[in-house]
């Protein structure tokens, strides 16, 4: 397929995807090594349950999970590959991103900060290569400056995923609505997805009122250990 044909197909898929996500819930289904639910089939079942509950898309991590979930759900899959736990670890290289796409991800999420990437490529070079491959890109941002760079590079979606997880902004108790609103106002024609510490339906609805195109919820839906801890801590505090 020619480069022009790839670009045309990518534009059409992007429009269809964004239309399906407008005002909707994206559920993040992720578990990590050592956690009880850490198994691709378990994540696929969890993702399917989320779809039945109304999720318009699933965000997930790791090649095995992406493949298993893609085979189970009919909604779009946003895939990423986390490697390491510091610096750029959300889909850190072009190799990681291409592998996510080949595993079945409809969109690949990347760390969009200015931090150096392990393969020496810039974020812009990575996005350009993925677009040539016909891959849609979600930019995980931690600041308005990240969002500005991501948009300049042609990212298809920008998000608040890394707000509070880089030195650029303090970690808020709930969602970073200030950053969300800044991104929405700065880029009215770019879909901005709210992600990070959205722990109640009310907060999810508030994210939409701040202009979010869609909202990602993870822990509050798919991490029973954390949810149980919230209840246990509340009861412990009440009994003191």
Tab-separated table of C-alpha atoms in Angstrom:
chain	number	residue	atom	x	y	z
A	1	UNK	CA	0.000	0.000	0.000
A	2	UNK	CA	1.333	3.446	-0.885
A	3	UNK	CA	2.151	6.017	1.772
A	4	UNK	CA	-0.815	8.132	0.645
A	5	UNK	CA	-3.169	5.150	0.871
A	6	UNK	CA	-1.896	4.341	4.372
A	7	UNK	CA	-2.499	7.941	5.465
A	8	UNK	CA	-6.017	7.932	4.012
A	9	UNK	CA	-6.901	4.674	5.748
A	10	UNK	CA	-5.438	5.947	9.021
A	11	UNK	CA	-7.526	9.123	8.843
A	12	UNK	CA	-10.701	7.113	8.268
A	13	UNK	CA	-9.987	4.743	11.162
A	14	UNK	CA	-9.183	7.664	13.423
A	15	UNK	CA	-12.487	9.397	12.677
A	16	UNK	CA	-14.449	6.208	13.309
A	17	UNK	CA	-12.590	5.508	16.556
A	18	UNK	CA	-12.980	9.004	17.962
A	19	UNK	CA	-16.662	9.042	17.137
A	20	UNK	CA	-17.145	5.756	19.021
A	21	UNK	CA	-15.338	7.133	22.097
A	22	UNK	CA	-16.942	10.557	22.371
A	23	UNK	CA	-18.346	11.022	25.866
A	24	UNK	CA	-17.727	7.365	26.717
A	25	UNK	CA	-15.899	5.241	29.276
A	26	UNK	CA	-12.604	3.487	28.573
A	27	UNK	CA	-11.728	0.808	31.114
A	28	UNK	CA	-8.090	0.066	31.908
A	29	UNK	CA	-7.527	-3.638	32.613
A	30	UNK	CA	-4.028	-4.075	33.988
A	31	UNK	CA	-2.377	-6.316	36.567
A	32	UNK	CA	1.316	-6.660	37.274
A	33	UNK	CA	3.765	-9.429	38.193
A	34	UNK	CA	3.012	-10.860	41.606
A	35	UNK	CA	-0.617	-9.701	41.653
A	36	UNK	CA	-3.390	-12.335	41.948
A	37	UNK	CA	-5.087	-11.394	38.658
A	38	UNK	CA	-1.874	-11.421	36.621
A	39	UNK	CA	-2.902	-13.690	33.772
A	40	UNK	CA	-3.878	-12.808	30.185
A	41	UNK	CA	-7.051	-14.927	30.261
A	42	UNK	CA	-8.127	-13.278	33.526
A	43	UNK	CA	-7.559	-9.851	32.001
A	44	UNK	CA	-9.547	-10.884	28.926
A	45	UNK	CA	-12.466	-11.971	31.104
A	46	UNK	CA	-12.237	-8.722	33.044
A	47	UNK	CA	-12.198	-6.728	29.804
A	48	UNK	CA	-15.229	-8.579	28.465
A	49	UNK	CA	-17.082	-7.914	31.717
A	50	UNK	CA	-16.203	-4.226	31.355
A	51	UNK	CA	-17.528	-4.217	27.796
A	52	UNK	CA	-20.805	-5.761	28.993
A	53	UNK	CA	-20.996	-2.985	31.586
A	54	UNK	CA	-20.728	-0.291	28.940
A	55	UNK	CA	-17.020	0.276	28.276
A	56	UNK	CA	-16.496	1.763	24.812
A	57	UNK	CA	-12.831	0.693	24.715
A	58	UNK	CA	-10.254	-1.202	26.757
A	59	UNK	CA	-6.778	-0.011	27.694
A	60	UNK	CA	-4.362	-2.815	28.532
A	61	UNK	CA	-0.707	-3.618	29.015
A	62	UNK	CA	1.594	-6.292	27.650
A	63	UNK	CA	1.567	-8.316	24.439
A	64	UNK	CA	-0.129	-11.404	25.869
A	65	UNK	CA	-2.883	-9.316	27.464
A	66	UNK	CA	-3.415	-7.249	24.302
A	67	UNK	CA	-3.763	-10.394	22.190
A	68	UNK	CA	-6.072	-12.149	24.670
A	69	UNK	CA	-8.286	-9.102	25.145
A	70	UNK	CA	-8.467	-8.336	21.423
A	71	UNK	CA	-9.713	-11.867	20.886
A	72	UNK	CA	-12.447	-11.465	23.496
A	73	UNK	CA	-13.927	-7.976	23.077
A	74	UNK	CA	-15.499	-6.184	20.134
A	75	UNK	CA	-14.621	-2.653	21.270
A	76	UNK	CA	-11.321	-0.905	20.389
A	77	UNK	CA	-8.206	-1.863	22.330
A	78	UNK	CA	-5.635	0.731	23.412
A	79	UNK	CA	-2.414	-1.179	23.962
A	80	UNK	CA	0.849	-0.360	25.679
A	81	UNK	CA	3.890	-2.210	26.911
A	82	UNK	CA	5.422	-1.219	30.232
A	83	UNK	CA	9.058	-2.080	30.759
A	84	UNK	CA	10.931	-0.874	33.839
A	85	UNK	CA	9.576	1.450	36.498
A	86	UNK	CA	11.354	4.753	35.963
A	87	UNK	CA	12.006	7.179	33.153
A	88	UNK	CA	10.204	6.320	29.918
A	89	UNK	CA	8.623	2.932	30.602
A	90	UNK	CA	5.222	3.186	28.876
A	91	UNK	CA	5.929	1.731	25.424
A	92	UNK	CA	9.494	3.067	25.602
A	93	UNK	CA	10.723	2.246	22.096
A	94	UNK	CA	9.496	1.952	18.537
A	95	UNK	CA	10.012	-1.812	18.797
A	96	UNK	CA	7.663	-1.964	21.781
A	97	UNK	CA	5.057	0.127	19.953
A	98	UNK	CA	5.156	-1.958	16.791
A	99	UNK	CA	4.846	-5.133	18.852
A	100	UNK	CA	1.714	-3.753	20.554
A	101	UNK	CA	0.176	-3.036	17.167
A	102	UNK	CA	1.033	-6.497	15.858
A	103	UNK	CA	-0.503	-8.030	19.005
A	104	UNK	CA	-3.801	-6.421	18.053
A	105	UNK	CA	-3.910	-2.934	19.559
A	106	UNK	CA	-6.125	-0.528	17.613
A	107	UNK	CA	-4.280	2.387	19.242
A	108	UNK	CA	-0.821	2.351	20.813
A	109	UNK	CA	-0.208	4.496	23.904
A	110	UNK	CA	3.226	6.084	24.335
A	111	UNK	CA	4.985	8.110	26.996
A	112	UNK	CA	4.947	11.574	25.414
A	113	UNK	CA	7.313	13.331	27.800
A	114	UNK	CA	10.577	14.936	26.717
A	115	UNK	CA	12.617	12.351	28.624
A	116	UNK	CA	15.141	10.366	26.551
A	117	UNK	CA	13.828	7.144	25.030
A	118	UNK	CA	15.901	3.958	25.365
A	119	UNK	CA	16.275	3.455	21.612
A	120	UNK	CA	17.567	6.989	21.051
A	121	UNK	CA	14.612	8.016	18.897
A	122	UNK	CA	12.674	11.140	19.754
A	123	UNK	CA	8.960	10.980	20.458
A	124	UNK	CA	8.380	12.754	17.132
A	125	UNK	CA	10.432	10.185	15.209
A	126	UNK	CA	8.544	7.365	16.911
A	127	UNK	CA	5.139	8.824	16.048
A	128	UNK	CA	6.173	9.458	12.440
A	129	UNK	CA	7.338	5.864	12.034
A	130	UNK	CA	4.118	4.504	13.549
A	131	UNK	CA	1.988	6.678	11.278
A	132	UNK	CA	3.889	5.353	8.277
A	133	UNK	CA	2.968	1.885	9.557
A	134	UNK	CA	-0.689	2.929	9.765
A	135	UNK	CA	-0.787	2.936	13.574
A	136	UNK	CA	-2.846	5.374	15.662
A	137	UNK	CA	-1.050	6.950	18.636
A	138	UNK	CA	-2.267	8.026	22.068
A	139	UNK	CA	0.118	10.435	23.816
A	140	UNK	CA	0.359	9.910	27.578
A	141	UNK	CA	1.198	13.390	28.891
A	142	UNK	CA	2.294	14.710	32.269
A	143	UNK	CA	2.108	18.432	31.538
A	144	UNK	CA	0.822	21.007	29.077
A	145	UNK	CA	4.298	21.166	27.529
A	146	UNK	CA	4.098	17.414	26.857
A	147	UNK	CA	0.730	17.919	25.187
A	148	UNK	CA	2.081	20.746	23.057
A	149	UNK	CA	4.937	18.578	21.795
A	150	UNK	CA	2.606	15.640	21.244
A	151	UNK	CA	0.187	17.681	19.160
A	152	UNK	CA	3.040	19.217	17.172
A	153	UNK	CA	4.158	15.669	16.343
A	154	UNK	CA	0.711	14.747	15.040
A	155	UNK	CA	-0.428	12.511	17.906
A	156	UNK	CA	-3.966	11.284	17.317
A	157	UNK	CA	-5.091	11.500	20.958
A	158	UNK	CA	-3.591	13.236	23.989
A	159	UNK	CA	-4.246	12.286	27.607
A	160	UNK	CA	-3.521	13.309	31.202
A	161	UNK	CA	-2.226	9.831	32.065
A	162	UNK	CA	1.136	10.925	33.496
A	163	UNK	CA	-0.086	13.987	35.445
A	164	UNK	CA	1.528	13.774	38.865
A	165	UNK	CA	3.899	11.004	37.838
A	166	UNK	CA	6.630	13.242	36.420
A	167	UNK	CA	8.406	16.203	38.083
A	168	UNK	CA	6.355	18.687	36.045
A	169	UNK	CA	3.238	18.657	38.225
A	170	UNK	CA	2.356	17.761	41.795
A	171	UNK	CA	0.195	14.676	42.183
A	172	UNK	CA	-3.397	15.660	42.883
A	173	UNK	CA	-5.639	13.655	45.209
A	174	UNK	CA	-8.111	13.054	42.388
A	175	UNK	CA	-7.894	13.735	38.649
A	176	UNK	CA	-5.785	16.681	37.546
A	177	UNK	CA	-8.716	18.695	36.245
A	178	UNK	CA	-6.563	21.812	35.954
A	179	UNK	CA	-4.265	20.150	33.420
A	180	UNK	CA	-7.232	18.593	31.638
A	181	UNK	CA	-8.867	21.973	31.189
A	182	UNK	CA	-5.604	23.562	30.058
A	183	UNK	CA	-5.188	20.894	27.392
A	184	UNK	CA	-8.786	21.179	26.216
A	185	UNK	CA	-8.577	24.973	25.967
A	186	UNK	CA	-5.184	24.912	24.267
A	187	UNK	CA	-6.207	22.254	21.725
A	188	UNK	CA	-9.959	22.504	21.076
A	189	UNK	CA	-9.686	20.376	17.929
A	190	UNK	CA	-7.662	17.542	19.467
A	191	UNK	CA	-9.371	14.774	21.496
A	192	UNK	CA	-8.204	14.939	25.101
A	193	UNK	CA	-8.754	11.873	27.273
A	194	UNK	CA	-8.887	12.164	31.058
A	195	UNK	CA	-6.949	9.459	32.870
A	196	UNK	CA	-5.531	9.146	36.339
A	197	UNK	CA	-7.194	8.819	39.775
A	198	UNK	CA	-10.764	8.831	38.443
A	199	UNK	CA	-12.160	6.816	41.342
A	200	UNK	CA	-15.890	7.538	41.278
A	201	UNK	CA	-18.663	7.912	38.686
A	202	UNK	CA	-19.009	11.527	39.813
A	203	UNK	CA	-15.373	12.260	38.995
A	204	UNK	CA	-15.770	10.608	35.597
A	205	UNK	CA	-18.780	12.805	34.841
A	206	UNK	CA	-16.860	15.859	36.062
A	207	UNK	CA	-14.064	15.050	33.607
A	208	UNK	CA	-16.552	15.274	30.754
A	209	UNK	CA	-17.805	18.615	32.084
A	210	UNK	CA	-14.190	19.830	31.906
A	211	UNK	CA	-14.120	18.982	28.211
A	212	UNK	CA	-12.679	15.463	28.106
A	213	UNK	CA	-13.436	13.547	24.914
A	214	UNK	CA	-13.542	10.304	26.915
A	215	UNK	CA	-12.534	9.073	30.358
A	216	UNK	CA	-10.258	6.206	31.368
A	217	UNK	CA	-11.011	4.425	34.652
A	218	UNK	CA	-8.767	1.633	35.838
A	219	UNK	CA	-8.170	0.951	39.519
A	220	UNK	CA	-11.712	1.785	40.667
A	221	UNK	CA	-13.147	-0.854	38.305
A	222	UNK	CA	-10.505	-3.501	37.703
A	223	UNK	CA	-8.204	-3.621	40.742
A	224	UNK	CA	-10.065	-5.401	43.546
A	225	UNK	CA	-7.110	-5.294	45.932
A	226	UNK	CA	-7.121	-1.489	45.888
A	227	UNK	CA	-10.908	-1.250	46.059
A	228	UNK	CA	-11.015	-3.629	49.040
A	229	UNK	CA	-8.304	-1.554	50.700
A	230	UNK	CA	-10.376	1.605	50.362
A	231	UNK	CA	-13.296	-0.001	52.174
A	232	UNK	CA	-11.092	-1.634	54.816
A	233	UNK	CA	-9.313	1.643	55.560
A	234	UNK	CA	-12.632	3.517	55.821
A	235	UNK	CA	-13.988	0.999	58.317
A	236	UNK	CA	-10.750	1.014	60.271
A	237	UNK	CA	-10.834	4.802	60.507
A	238	UNK	CA	-14.489	4.757	61.545
A	239	UNK	CA	-13.756	2.291	64.336
A	240	UNK	CA	-10.936	4.314	65.850
